[in-house]
Every structure is written in C-alpha cells, then in structure tokens.
XYZ file of C-alpha atoms in Angstrom:
662
model
C -26.832 86.974 0.337
C -25.863 87.985 3.817
C -22.754 86.789 5.576
C -23.208 84.224 8.318
C -22.408 86.047 11.521
C -21.155 84.410 14.695
C -23.763 84.083 17.392
C -21.688 85.574 20.167
C -22.230 89.208 19.196
C -25.320 91.009 18.083
C -24.063 94.507 18.708
C -20.922 96.567 18.544
C -21.095 97.179 22.284
C -20.973 93.431 22.967
C -17.880 93.113 20.767
C -16.314 95.963 22.728
C -17.121 94.218 25.997
C -15.464 91.016 24.824
C -12.388 92.898 23.612
C -12.157 94.705 26.953
C -12.442 91.402 28.815
C -9.666 89.880 26.705
C -7.425 92.866 27.413
C -8.171 92.645 31.145
C -7.451 88.924 31.067
C -4.134 89.426 29.292
C -5.162 87.486 26.183
C -4.699 90.456 23.842
C -2.896 93.789 24.029
C -4.377 97.258 23.954
C -2.737 97.543 20.522
C -4.786 94.592 19.274
C -8.005 96.127 20.619
C -7.129 99.418 18.928
C -6.689 97.649 15.595
C -10.069 95.948 15.987
C -11.688 99.314 16.671
C -9.967 100.771 13.621
C -11.582 98.021 11.526
C -14.929 98.870 13.090
C -14.451 102.496 12.109
C -14.206 101.334 8.469
C -17.297 99.135 8.737
C -19.363 99.802 11.903
C -21.567 96.788 11.191
C -18.559 94.422 11.238
C -18.705 93.934 15.008
C -18.752 90.179 14.387
C -15.285 90.531 12.795
C -13.715 92.842 15.384
C -12.534 90.063 17.743
C -11.055 88.208 14.750
C -9.064 91.302 13.775
C -7.801 91.643 17.353
C -6.711 87.996 17.517
C -4.944 88.177 14.171
C -3.033 91.213 15.403
C -2.209 89.434 18.678
C -0.820 86.283 17.079
C 1.673 88.369 15.105
C 3.387 88.953 18.452
C 3.902 85.174 18.659
C 5.494 85.137 15.222
C 2.545 83.932 13.140
C 2.203 85.492 9.688
C -1.418 84.385 9.357
C -4.169 82.343 10.976
C -5.498 79.165 9.457
C -9.290 79.102 9.555
C -9.518 75.384 10.301
C -6.799 75.325 12.978
C -7.057 76.986 16.390
C -3.635 75.849 17.660
C -2.200 79.387 17.517
C -4.981 80.576 19.833
C -5.068 77.627 22.228
C -1.682 78.634 23.675
C -2.441 82.331 24.169
C -1.586 83.151 27.793
C -4.339 84.788 29.819
C -6.604 84.603 32.852
C -9.694 82.484 32.069
C -11.488 83.939 35.089
C -11.344 87.440 33.612
C -13.810 86.621 30.824
C -16.529 84.087 30.213
C -15.317 83.254 26.694
C -11.628 82.759 25.921
C -10.242 83.533 22.447
C -9.893 79.842 21.720
C -13.511 79.128 22.748
C -14.785 82.052 20.710
C -12.846 80.969 17.618
C -13.717 77.264 17.696
C -17.418 78.008 18.191
C -17.617 79.443 14.671
C -15.958 76.942 12.371
C -14.000 77.636 9.144
C -17.084 77.807 6.899
C -18.572 80.546 9.041
C -15.353 82.504 8.852
C -14.817 82.161 5.129
C -18.426 83.200 4.442
C -18.264 86.171 6.775
C -14.898 87.369 5.532
C -15.852 87.057 1.879
C -18.667 89.599 2.319
C -17.076 91.975 4.802
C -15.765 95.377 3.764
C -12.755 95.002 6.064
C -11.639 91.791 4.319
C -10.784 90.932 0.731
C -10.132 87.854 -1.354
C -8.628 89.921 -4.182
C -6.159 92.287 -2.478
C -4.528 93.409 -5.746
C -7.798 94.982 -6.911
C -9.514 95.724 -3.608
C -7.130 96.258 -0.694
C -8.543 95.826 2.807
C -7.101 95.430 6.324
C -7.671 91.656 6.245
C -6.891 89.250 3.405
C -8.441 85.799 2.957
C -6.207 83.487 0.908
C -6.683 79.733 0.622
C -8.351 79.392 4.032
C -5.696 81.599 5.661
C -6.431 85.040 7.042
C -3.737 87.749 7.003
C -3.219 91.349 7.854
C -2.805 92.973 4.428
C 0.732 94.155 5.146
C 1.995 90.663 5.973
C 0.168 89.072 3.064
C 2.005 91.561 0.842
C 5.369 90.806 2.480
C 4.928 87.064 2.066
C 3.815 87.231 -1.549
C 6.646 89.549 -2.603
C 9.277 87.449 -0.799
C 7.914 84.295 -2.428
C 7.907 85.960 -5.850
C 11.440 87.298 -5.502
C 12.882 83.989 -4.312
C 10.955 81.956 -6.881
C 12.237 84.179 -9.704
C 15.829 83.884 -8.477
C 15.588 80.088 -8.308
C 14.783 80.025 -12.015
C 17.635 82.387 -12.953
C 20.815 80.311 -13.217
C 24.382 81.514 -13.823
C 27.055 80.086 -16.079
C 30.585 79.147 -15.016
C 33.682 78.718 -17.180
C 35.597 75.573 -18.081
C 38.113 76.003 -15.237
C 35.466 76.042 -12.535
C 36.226 72.532 -11.234
C 39.942 73.346 -11.163
C 39.181 76.467 -9.106
C 37.111 74.408 -6.673
C 39.907 71.877 -6.300
C 42.350 74.714 -5.600
C 40.197 75.935 -2.726
C 39.360 72.562 -1.152
C 41.407 69.541 -0.110
C 40.577 66.262 -1.862
C 37.995 64.140 -0.070
C 36.424 60.750 -0.748
C 33.312 61.648 1.274
C 30.854 64.417 0.469
C 32.536 67.770 1.130
C 29.443 69.829 1.898
C 31.382 73.095 1.974
C 32.579 72.403 -1.561
C 29.067 71.387 -2.629
C 27.681 74.603 -1.136
C 30.168 76.666 -3.144
C 29.265 74.840 -6.354
C 25.523 75.351 -5.899
C 25.910 78.988 -4.869
C 28.176 79.774 -7.825
C 25.527 78.786 -10.355
C 22.527 80.312 -8.600
C 21.071 83.718 -7.782
C 19.708 82.556 -4.426
C 21.393 80.105 -2.043
C 20.727 78.920 1.501
C 23.618 77.471 3.518
C 22.637 76.111 6.905
C 24.571 74.264 9.581
C 25.148 74.093 13.296
C 27.982 75.727 15.255
C 31.442 74.965 13.941
C 30.299 73.462 10.635
C 32.290 76.053 8.688
C 29.742 78.510 7.356
C 32.287 81.351 7.431
C 34.977 79.198 5.819
C 32.509 78.217 3.118
C 31.484 81.750 2.280
C 35.105 82.953 2.119
C 35.973 80.261 -0.383
C 32.800 80.993 -2.304
C 33.694 84.679 -2.589
C 37.206 83.778 -3.744
C 35.709 81.361 -6.278
C 33.341 83.993 -7.666
C 36.144 86.542 -7.960
C 38.399 84.033 -9.740
C 35.667 83.448 -12.285
C 34.920 87.152 -12.729
C 38.528 88.275 -13.119
C 39.352 85.462 -15.542
C 36.442 86.606 -17.686
C 38.214 89.979 -18.013
C 35.476 91.657 -15.991
C 35.995 93.982 -13.080
C 36.044 92.231 -9.689
C 32.582 91.691 -8.298
C 31.220 94.178 -5.782
C 30.723 92.067 -2.651
C 28.837 93.046 0.503
C 28.525 91.151 3.776
C 25.913 91.821 6.450
C 24.482 90.420 9.668
C 21.338 91.280 11.663
C 23.124 92.662 14.751
C 26.283 94.599 15.504
C 27.616 91.712 17.582
C 27.055 89.187 14.790
C 28.662 91.580 12.294
C 31.694 92.054 14.557
C 32.123 88.288 14.997
C 31.987 87.646 11.254
C 34.387 90.544 10.609
C 36.877 89.072 13.070
C 36.556 85.575 11.615
C 36.997 86.763 8.026
C 39.974 88.957 8.931
C 41.752 85.950 10.441
C 40.955 83.603 7.564
C 41.475 85.718 4.439
C 45.251 85.296 4.534
C 44.871 81.499 4.463
C 42.964 81.421 1.164
C 45.003 79.526 -1.478
C 44.569 82.237 -4.129
C 46.636 85.165 -5.357
C 46.883 88.215 -3.154
C 45.087 90.234 -5.831
C 42.027 88.000 -5.375
C 42.263 88.120 -1.568
C 42.296 91.910 -1.738
C 38.920 91.927 -3.498
C 37.194 90.193 -0.573
C 35.817 92.660 1.975
C 36.788 92.048 5.585
C 34.241 94.462 6.988
C 30.720 93.250 7.750
C 27.914 95.732 8.301
C 24.532 95.370 9.942
C 21.512 94.790 7.738
C 20.006 98.085 8.911
C 23.122 100.017 7.907
C 23.355 98.201 4.607
C 19.812 99.208 3.686
C 20.147 102.726 5.058
C 17.790 102.879 8.012
C 15.993 106.178 8.507
C 15.262 107.407 12.057
C 11.693 107.019 13.373
C 10.616 105.090 10.279
C 10.258 101.497 9.077
C 11.455 102.546 5.631
C 14.966 102.273 4.240
C 16.937 104.381 1.802
C 17.537 101.368 -0.445
C 14.478 99.645 -1.897
C 13.123 98.481 -5.255
C 13.388 101.984 -6.715
C 16.868 102.596 -5.268
C 18.607 99.206 -5.210
C 21.884 98.424 -3.527
C 25.063 98.730 -5.569
C 26.402 95.181 -5.353
C 26.895 91.961 -7.287
C 26.899 89.516 -4.369
C 25.214 89.836 -0.976
C 26.036 87.483 1.895
C 23.890 87.657 5.042
C 25.046 85.747 8.125
C 22.900 84.651 11.107
C 19.879 84.621 8.812
C 17.750 82.768 11.377
C 17.314 86.163 13.065
C 15.751 87.745 9.982
C 11.980 88.151 10.125
C 9.607 88.262 7.169
C 9.456 92.066 6.955
C 13.249 92.394 6.931
C 13.525 89.651 4.317
C 11.070 91.636 2.211
C 13.171 94.798 2.602
C 16.367 92.957 1.697
C 15.045 91.207 -1.393
C 13.387 94.398 -2.618
C 16.715 96.239 -2.421
C 18.906 93.624 -4.142
C 19.330 94.196 -7.895
C 18.049 91.432 -10.158
C 21.479 90.415 -11.450
C 22.994 89.948 -7.993
C 23.605 86.697 -6.146
C 22.165 86.355 -2.643
C 23.534 83.895 -0.074
C 21.937 83.452 3.342
C 23.901 81.661 6.071
C 22.479 80.455 9.344
C 21.486 77.643 11.657
C 17.970 76.509 10.774
C 17.564 74.908 14.209
C 18.141 78.097 16.195
C 15.404 80.282 17.582
C 13.384 82.072 14.962
C 13.332 85.863 14.666
C 11.762 87.947 17.420
C 9.356 89.500 14.908
C 6.822 87.611 12.801
C 8.036 84.779 10.620
C 10.560 81.956 10.848
C 11.982 82.485 7.392
C 15.248 80.543 7.444
C 13.778 77.605 9.349
C 10.868 77.403 6.942
C 12.981 77.707 3.807
C 15.483 75.099 5.063
C 12.930 72.603 6.332
C 14.117 69.906 3.885
C 17.839 70.645 4.182
C 18.707 67.478 6.131
C 17.006 65.232 3.551
C 18.716 66.949 0.608
C 15.874 66.390 -1.877
C 18.191 66.971 -4.823
C 16.808 65.938 -8.203
C 18.756 63.678 -10.592
C 19.556 66.749 -12.712
C 21.012 68.590 -9.722
C 23.067 65.549 -8.682
C 24.449 65.232 -12.215
C 25.241 68.939 -12.306
C 27.064 68.708 -8.963
C 29.027 65.708 -10.232
C 30.219 67.794 -13.189
C 31.021 70.879 -11.113
C 32.747 69.083 -8.218
C 34.483 66.455 -10.315
C 33.003 63.564 -8.348
C 29.610 61.997 -7.726
C 27.577 62.914 -4.650
C 27.096 60.060 -2.197
C 23.315 59.956 -1.715
C 23.309 57.591 1.263
C 21.240 59.230 3.973
C 19.711 61.639 1.452
C 16.360 61.588 -0.319
C 16.464 61.964 -4.091
C 13.591 64.125 -5.340
C 11.502 63.628 -8.449
C 12.671 65.500 -11.581
C 11.531 69.123 -11.842
C 10.379 69.227 -8.214
C 11.467 70.968 -5.002
C 13.058 74.060 -6.622
C 14.059 75.523 -3.251
C 15.917 72.373 -2.194
C 18.111 72.624 -5.317
C 19.636 75.799 -3.862
C 19.885 74.660 -0.240
C 22.902 73.011 1.398
C 23.273 71.728 4.931
C 26.801 71.589 6.380
C 26.981 68.456 8.505
C 30.392 68.137 10.150
C 31.123 70.264 13.224
C 34.763 71.211 13.758
C 33.934 72.815 17.104
C 32.031 69.935 18.688
C 33.647 66.552 18.068
C 31.941 63.215 18.546
C 33.061 63.201 22.196
C 31.811 66.728 22.916
C 29.168 66.819 25.634
C 27.890 70.164 24.311
C 27.575 68.793 20.784
C 25.823 65.631 21.938
C 23.478 67.608 24.188
C 22.593 70.001 21.367
C 21.909 67.063 19.069
C 19.667 65.298 21.575
C 17.714 68.498 22.211
C 17.331 69.055 18.485
C 15.955 65.532 18.057
C 13.580 66.138 20.995
C 15.176 63.102 22.651
C 14.339 63.563 26.346
C 15.931 60.230 27.340
C 19.124 61.137 25.516
C 19.244 64.538 27.243
C 18.686 62.900 30.630
C 21.528 60.462 30.037
C 23.910 63.228 29.003
C 23.062 65.431 31.984
C 23.847 62.599 34.397
C 26.996 61.401 32.602
C 29.340 63.957 34.228
C 30.806 65.332 31.005
C 33.573 67.868 31.535
C 31.843 70.446 29.343
C 28.248 69.950 30.598
C 26.930 70.613 34.108
C 23.376 70.243 35.351
C 21.911 71.993 38.402
C 18.395 71.045 39.442
C 18.376 70.987 43.260
C 15.406 73.050 44.313
C 16.644 73.713 47.860
C 20.152 74.982 46.996
C 19.397 76.423 43.552
C 19.980 80.071 44.488
C 23.188 79.244 46.348
C 24.462 77.333 43.330
C 23.554 80.253 41.093
C 25.392 82.740 43.309
C 28.484 80.528 43.345
C 28.341 80.252 39.562
C 28.173 84.039 39.206
C 31.284 84.458 41.368
C 33.338 81.871 39.499
C 31.969 82.756 36.054
C 32.855 86.444 36.284
C 36.094 85.943 38.306
C 38.466 86.433 35.336
C 36.584 89.549 34.230
C 36.702 91.017 37.730
C 40.439 90.334 37.871
C 40.887 92.139 34.550
C 38.869 95.101 35.843
C 41.161 95.276 38.867
C 44.314 95.313 36.701
C 43.733 98.873 35.478
C 47.048 100.626 34.639
C 47.977 103.010 37.424
C 50.283 105.961 37.980
C 52.970 106.493 35.364
C 51.777 103.387 33.499
C 48.675 105.212 32.289
C 48.966 106.284 28.671
C 46.413 106.168 25.897
C 47.760 102.997 24.282
C 48.040 101.088 27.565
C 44.579 102.201 28.612
C 43.048 101.180 25.266
C 44.637 97.745 25.531
C 43.334 97.315 29.061
C 39.815 98.418 28.120
C 39.802 95.988 25.179
C 40.933 93.166 27.474
C 38.098 94.002 29.890
C 35.545 93.686 27.095
C 37.131 90.458 25.886
C 37.137 88.988 29.395
C 33.484 89.888 29.884
C 32.574 87.826 26.825
C 34.086 84.697 28.368
C 30.983 84.020 30.478
C 27.302 84.878 30.322
C 24.083 83.966 32.085
C 21.328 83.228 29.559
C 17.663 83.284 30.571
C 14.567 81.985 28.858
C 12.391 84.817 30.173
C 12.776 88.433 31.256
C 10.553 88.461 34.341
C 10.063 86.246 37.368
C 12.510 84.787 39.915
C 14.699 83.280 37.175
C 14.322 86.021 34.584
C 16.809 88.568 33.271
C 15.736 91.441 35.547
C 16.054 89.538 38.800
C 19.300 87.757 37.875
C 20.964 91.030 36.900
C 20.007 92.403 40.310
C 21.347 89.241 41.933
C 24.635 89.521 40.028
C 25.101 93.136 41.125
C 24.532 92.130 44.745
C 26.760 89.052 44.609
C 29.619 90.823 42.811
C 29.330 94.156 44.653
C 32.357 93.626 46.904
C 34.617 92.742 43.971
C 33.570 95.609 41.676
C 35.742 98.763 41.520
C 32.698 100.805 42.589
C 29.730 99.522 44.551
C 26.579 99.377 42.390
C 24.516 101.709 44.573
C 24.083 104.226 41.747
C 22.617 103.702 38.247
C 26.103 104.081 36.760
C 29.198 102.586 38.357
C 32.593 101.454 37.111
C 32.293 97.927 35.845
C 28.609 98.096 34.933
C 28.121 95.993 31.768
C 25.325 97.225 29.507
C 23.637 96.176 26.293
C 22.180 98.622 23.777
C 18.476 97.872 23.224
C 17.785 100.238 20.318
C 19.847 101.332 17.315
C 21.501 104.721 17.840
C 23.015 105.863 14.556
C 24.230 109.119 16.049
C 26.489 107.208 18.443
C 27.239 104.429 15.979
C 25.740 101.818 18.318
C 23.460 98.978 17.283
C 20.846 96.967 19.130
C 22.750 94.182 20.929
C 26.096 96.001 21.280
C 27.680 95.406 24.689
C 29.935 97.799 26.599
C 31.402 98.237 30.074
C 31.517 101.443 32.132
C 35.133 102.366 32.956
C 36.966 105.294 34.536
C 38.836 107.114 31.784
C 41.785 109.395 32.655
C 41.129 113.019 31.690
C 43.912 115.678 31.693
C 41.731 118.317 33.357
C 38.877 116.516 35.076
C 40.759 113.537 36.492
C 39.001 110.216 36.043
C 35.629 110.386 34.262
C 33.162 107.562 33.717
C 32.705 106.449 30.132
C 31.212 103.316 28.567
C 33.637 101.427 26.326
C 32.150 99.703 23.261
C 33.813 97.900 20.353
C 33.813 100.291 17.399
C 31.510 98.896 14.713
C 33.165 101.075 12.068
C 36.782 100.228 12.928
C 37.385 96.580 13.874
C 39.720 96.285 16.844
C 39.128 99.872 17.965
C 36.958 101.136 20.836
C 34.631 104.063 21.308
C 33.949 105.708 24.668
C 30.499 107.156 25.298
C 29.147 109.371 28.072
C 26.658 107.363 30.156
C 24.179 110.245 29.963
C 24.003 109.827 26.174
C 22.918 106.199 26.447
C 19.140 106.372 26.629
C 18.367 102.752 25.667
C 20.609 100.337 27.575
C 20.170 97.665 30.233
C 22.507 95.841 32.595
C 23.687 92.604 31.026
C 25.303 90.143 33.410
C 22.311 88.108 32.282
C 20.524 88.324 28.939
C 17.782 86.435 27.130
C 18.645 83.561 24.826
C 17.036 85.572 22.017
C 19.473 88.445 22.568
C 22.423 86.053 22.669
C 21.972 84.947 19.057
C 24.992 85.921 17.001
C 27.228 85.698 20.082
C 29.456 82.991 21.524
C 30.979 82.663 24.991
C 33.534 80.297 26.464
C 31.136 79.393 29.282
C 27.368 79.723 29.512
C 24.886 79.267 32.331
C 21.456 78.588 30.821
C 18.814 79.294 33.479
C 15.270 78.042 32.977
C 12.251 79.402 34.880
C 10.326 77.411 37.477
C 7.146 77.313 35.369
C 6.507 76.179 31.811
C 5.488 78.659 29.143
C 5.062 78.713 25.335
C 8.480 80.362 24.913
C 10.239 77.316 26.394
C 10.960 75.233 23.318
C 13.631 72.891 22.052
C 14.829 75.717 19.766
C 15.439 77.940 22.799
C 17.347 75.185 24.608
C 19.386 74.368 21.499
C 20.259 78.013 20.893
C 21.255 78.588 24.523
C 23.403 75.456 24.744
C 25.223 76.159 21.471
C 26.245 79.664 22.570
C 28.913 77.909 24.693
C 32.285 77.097 23.190
C 33.832 75.238 26.130
C 31.273 74.623 28.871
C 27.547 74.929 29.495
C 25.770 74.750 32.831
C 22.070 73.983 32.495
C 20.089 75.197 35.503
C 16.465 74.099 35.947
C 14.663 74.728 39.247
C 12.229 71.950 38.330
C 12.854 69.007 36.011
C 9.308 69.147 34.657
C 10.019 72.465 32.941
C 13.088 71.060 31.208
C 11.432 67.889 29.935
C 8.427 69.791 28.624
C 10.669 72.316 26.838
C 12.539 69.495 25.061
C 9.290 68.199 23.559
C 7.860 71.606 22.650
C 8.691 72.963 19.199
C 8.289 76.396 17.610
C 5.450 76.434 15.107
C 4.557 79.558 13.149
C 1.776 79.834 10.600
C 3.023 80.792 7.140
C 2.621 79.757 3.492
C 6.034 80.942 2.301
C 7.558 77.513 1.612
C 4.443 76.340 -0.230
C 4.256 79.497 -2.338
C 7.891 79.222 -3.421
C 7.662 75.534 -4.279
C 4.541 75.831 -6.424
C 4.611 77.008 -10.008
C 1.745 79.436 -9.500
C 3.682 81.419 -6.906
C 2.985 85.098 -7.314
C 0.887 88.005 -6.222
C -0.502 88.830 -9.617
C -3.555 86.576 -9.490
C -6.638 87.203 -7.386
C -7.331 84.429 -4.968
C-alpha cells in the first residue's frame, strides 16, 4: 500500500520552490526550511512531507508543541505576504485533509507512530503531529507529574494545630491555608493567583509547616531550595522572603531552616555554556527535599522537563505563578494548561473531606464545582488564591485587570473613561507622541533627580557611593515603559531611541556615544562568568578610581549577595540593550510603581488579553494605557493565547505514559 500523497508536489524541486516562496513571503524561517531539507536528506522521496516538517518547525516559534491534523488554526494566523507565493501555508494544509496526512505520515520514513521502538524526526500520536524532541518532553513531563499525583505523603496528629498556629482563624475559605494543606500531603502542587494574592506568604508558611513536621518527627530539617526563571524574579522573591521570615509565628530554630536566598532555575540545574544540557538530570538529581519554583508561568515545556528530570522521587515540588499571565517565550504554556480548572476547583468529595480534616473546618463549595469521585487528579493538587491584598475592590488597576481577563471589552471601556486615580488612558492619534514624550519626562523625573544627587568632593567614600548607586537602581525601577512589540513606531527599539532624545538634556552625559553615564541596560543572555542573568538590569555610572579618576562602570544588583552591587566594565557586556522601554514578555517577574503600556498602531497575533493583563498588573500604583488606535485595543481584549498541546489530557488520563506505542 502506498501513502496518499498531496497533489501539490510531484517532485522534490517543486517542494523546494514552495519552501523558498514561503521563506521569501515571511511565512517560515530559513531554520524551518533547513529542517525540512534535513528530513528530505533522510528520505529523498518524502518531498510531499517536507512542507509539513517546515510548518511544524515554524509553529514551535509561536509556542505550539504540536499540530492537530484536523485543525488549521495554528497556520491560519501565520504572518506573511500572500503575494510572495501562490499557495499560503494555510491553503496548502487545508487542501489535504487529516486522512491524507495520517495515511502519508504512517508510511513515511521520517515519521513514526511508535517512537519508543522506531524513532523518527516526526511523531504521529492521536491525530497530533510532533517533532520527536517535543513529543518526548511532553510524555516525560506527563509521566513525572502523573506519578507524583499518585504519591501522597503522611502528616502527624498535630498537623491541624500547626496550621492554626500559622494562620489566623477565618469563617470563610482561607485559600492560603488550603494551599498549605494540599501541598503538605502531596509530591506535586500548583498554587496560582493574581498579583497580591499572597503566593510568597503562602509558600513561607508552607515551608515552616513542613519543617515543623520534619523536626517533630526527629528527622533532620528538610533541605529546601527556592528558584525562579529569571534573576529579577529571584531577587524579588529573595527580598520578599527576607522581609517576611521574621514574622513567622514559629520558633527561631524553625525560621533558621528556611532559606532566604532564591536562585535562578538555570543556576539550580547547573547550566553548561554553549549547551542545552544541565549538570543535574535524572542520573545526577538535585540534593533537596522540597523545591519551590516561583513565576512558573514563564517556564516552557523543555525547562519543565529538565526540572522534573532532576528532582529526586521523594521530593515535594511546588510551582507558584499566575495562570493568566503571558505564557513562556519558548514552546508550551505549561502553568496555564495545568491550572486551567483552578477557578472551578473541581475537588472530589474525598479531597473535600480530607481538607476538612486537615484544616479543621469544612470547605465552602459555593462558587466551586465538585468533581466526580476518582476524577481530575491534577485538580486535587491545584489551588487558586482568590483575594488580592494589593488591589482592593476599589482599585482601578485590579478592576481593569479583571475585565481584561474576562475579555469584557465593555467593562474595560467603562473603566478607561471613569477617571480612576490609578488608571490613565491615552488614545488621541494627533497628540500621541507628545503625550508619550511628556510621560517619559515625568515618569523618569525621580530617577533623573537621583542620578544628579551623586556624592561630590569630600563626601565621596565607598559606602556613600554604594548607597547612592543602589538608590539610583531603586529609583529606576519606579517607572517603566512596556511595549507589546519590539519593532515599529511603538516598539521597544524606537521608544528607547525616543527616551534617549527626550531625556538627553537631563542626563549626566549626553547619549551621543554607545555608553554614557545614566544609560540603563538589560542583560539579554546569561553570562555566568560575570554572574549576570538574562533580564538583569543595571545603570552605567561614573565610579571614582584612586588613580584613573572617574571611570564608567555598570552597576547591577548582585545576584549572589542580596543588597549588594557589582560593577562591570561596559566593554565586558556583550549582550545588553538599552531599557527605558522593554517588552511585556521581558517584564514578567518584575513590578514597578508606575507603568506605561504602549500598544502598536496595528493588530498582530501577539496582542492578546494575556499580554494586556500581564502589562497592566506589572504596575503597583498607576498604569497608563496608550493605544494609538482603539481598534487595536478592543481586538487585543478579545484575542486569547492558544497553544496546541496534550499535556493536560495526558496527565488526567489513567493511560498516561510513554511506554506504549501509539
């Protein structure tokens, strides 16, 4: 039996022509074409499959783990120039139909339906097509999580007393307390919640609870590790924990067992230069009993695979994050997918009874959905924190974030015209640039004043200078311009240039050279030699030198010593960019007193309600939403991130696992 081959291509040269046209039209990348040609080198007669391989590679860049054979939605939104080729990817795909694809893939040497026994570049699984590597990642992650869900822990008879010691009495559901109870008895726990819902407070009390139980059992204190995806997120969690540890209502001996230092995920795993591999993996697991990972919405599928491979089987794993934030830059939307039922609860009667015993009071199920017995295993280890301490009921920012999250365009419109003190809206096309320039001047005014207050003359000593430099960095984090895109008139590149021009007169040195005093920069690639992580932000300052006079150095917070700074020669920074403005993606894990969220003047697939929600919730005190055209804003509110994956389904089915051929 011969595979049914699509009618578009009868020769390898025709497949090459189509791939070239798609590259010229911007539909696929040269990388995607190279992968297709690699597949052809394995099976020269598979020219009918080459475009499929290229498209599968391309959609990974949009975060999709796989392509569904009966759904072309992932391809319909691919940006490109339709005039550059006679057949777009979407047209080419839909012409075939799922039966054609499944037949062709089943008999192609570059595809496999039984990857455990016959590996191949492409994997066909339940009408989904994968690159082998991502099929493997997804299956292993599903297996590891599924196994942990079935592996419960025991607590002692004083557990409820310990919980009551850590939490104030409450007649209503205390979701922080519930989260601690569920996490204490499980090997895998998801805690999600919006800004200010107390994720850090929850995890601190959980760690104290676990240590109380361990020490009472005459065991050694548990080995706890805390991590976050970026240096900035790690620094924020470190600062928050440092301030809160002393308030824990437990003995000092217990408080001393809780680590205040948070590391990046890459450092935790032991990243190796110029490699995707890590020092810690399944054969060399991490030495820990409990792992807490904050800002888990930023973790992609591959990193989740690396983490779960490196965690020993006995350890407890807790992921914290906001399920409604933007998904990871790389493929996968792991936290959002795993927490998709968090708002509904979906706790079974057994789980509700167990929580009643552990917490000492029944769970109020109003507003929740009670699941059938022995169903929804993932939901039994998922908790959503629901009360924001940062944004009260009268908070314009909180209400705006909620309306965006609900995709409520009318609600957003009402809030933007209600003149809330903490929400501004700028949409005048004619004066938009003038408004933006004025916002840059006022937004960075306090930082510029701090820059100008540099100790002078006899006041300069190392301690005074360090304090001043730290205050400059702190002042810079009071305000930030956030962009949806990097390019175009309202993208990061142009707005950074605009900020340099607008602020030039107020800067200590005019920005007419690549490096000038006051230049704020963000690291764009991990540099382990310098101890700098992707996302770290520093400011160029003149540093007094006993022999050379003032020399320019870039001051960064020291990731290894909270509260300290490190000063780096500008010439050693090979991967940095100016950062008056940054993308919303890069802002994840950060918070600022005031934020200006600038949308582009044209719609695009990246403009989604998740992007708006993430940008708005980076602001603690005030957000200014700037949209050159209202149409872009309203479309973004009703556009939602959707990424193809089977992870949730694999975890919640009993036959989850990679050990059976499909």
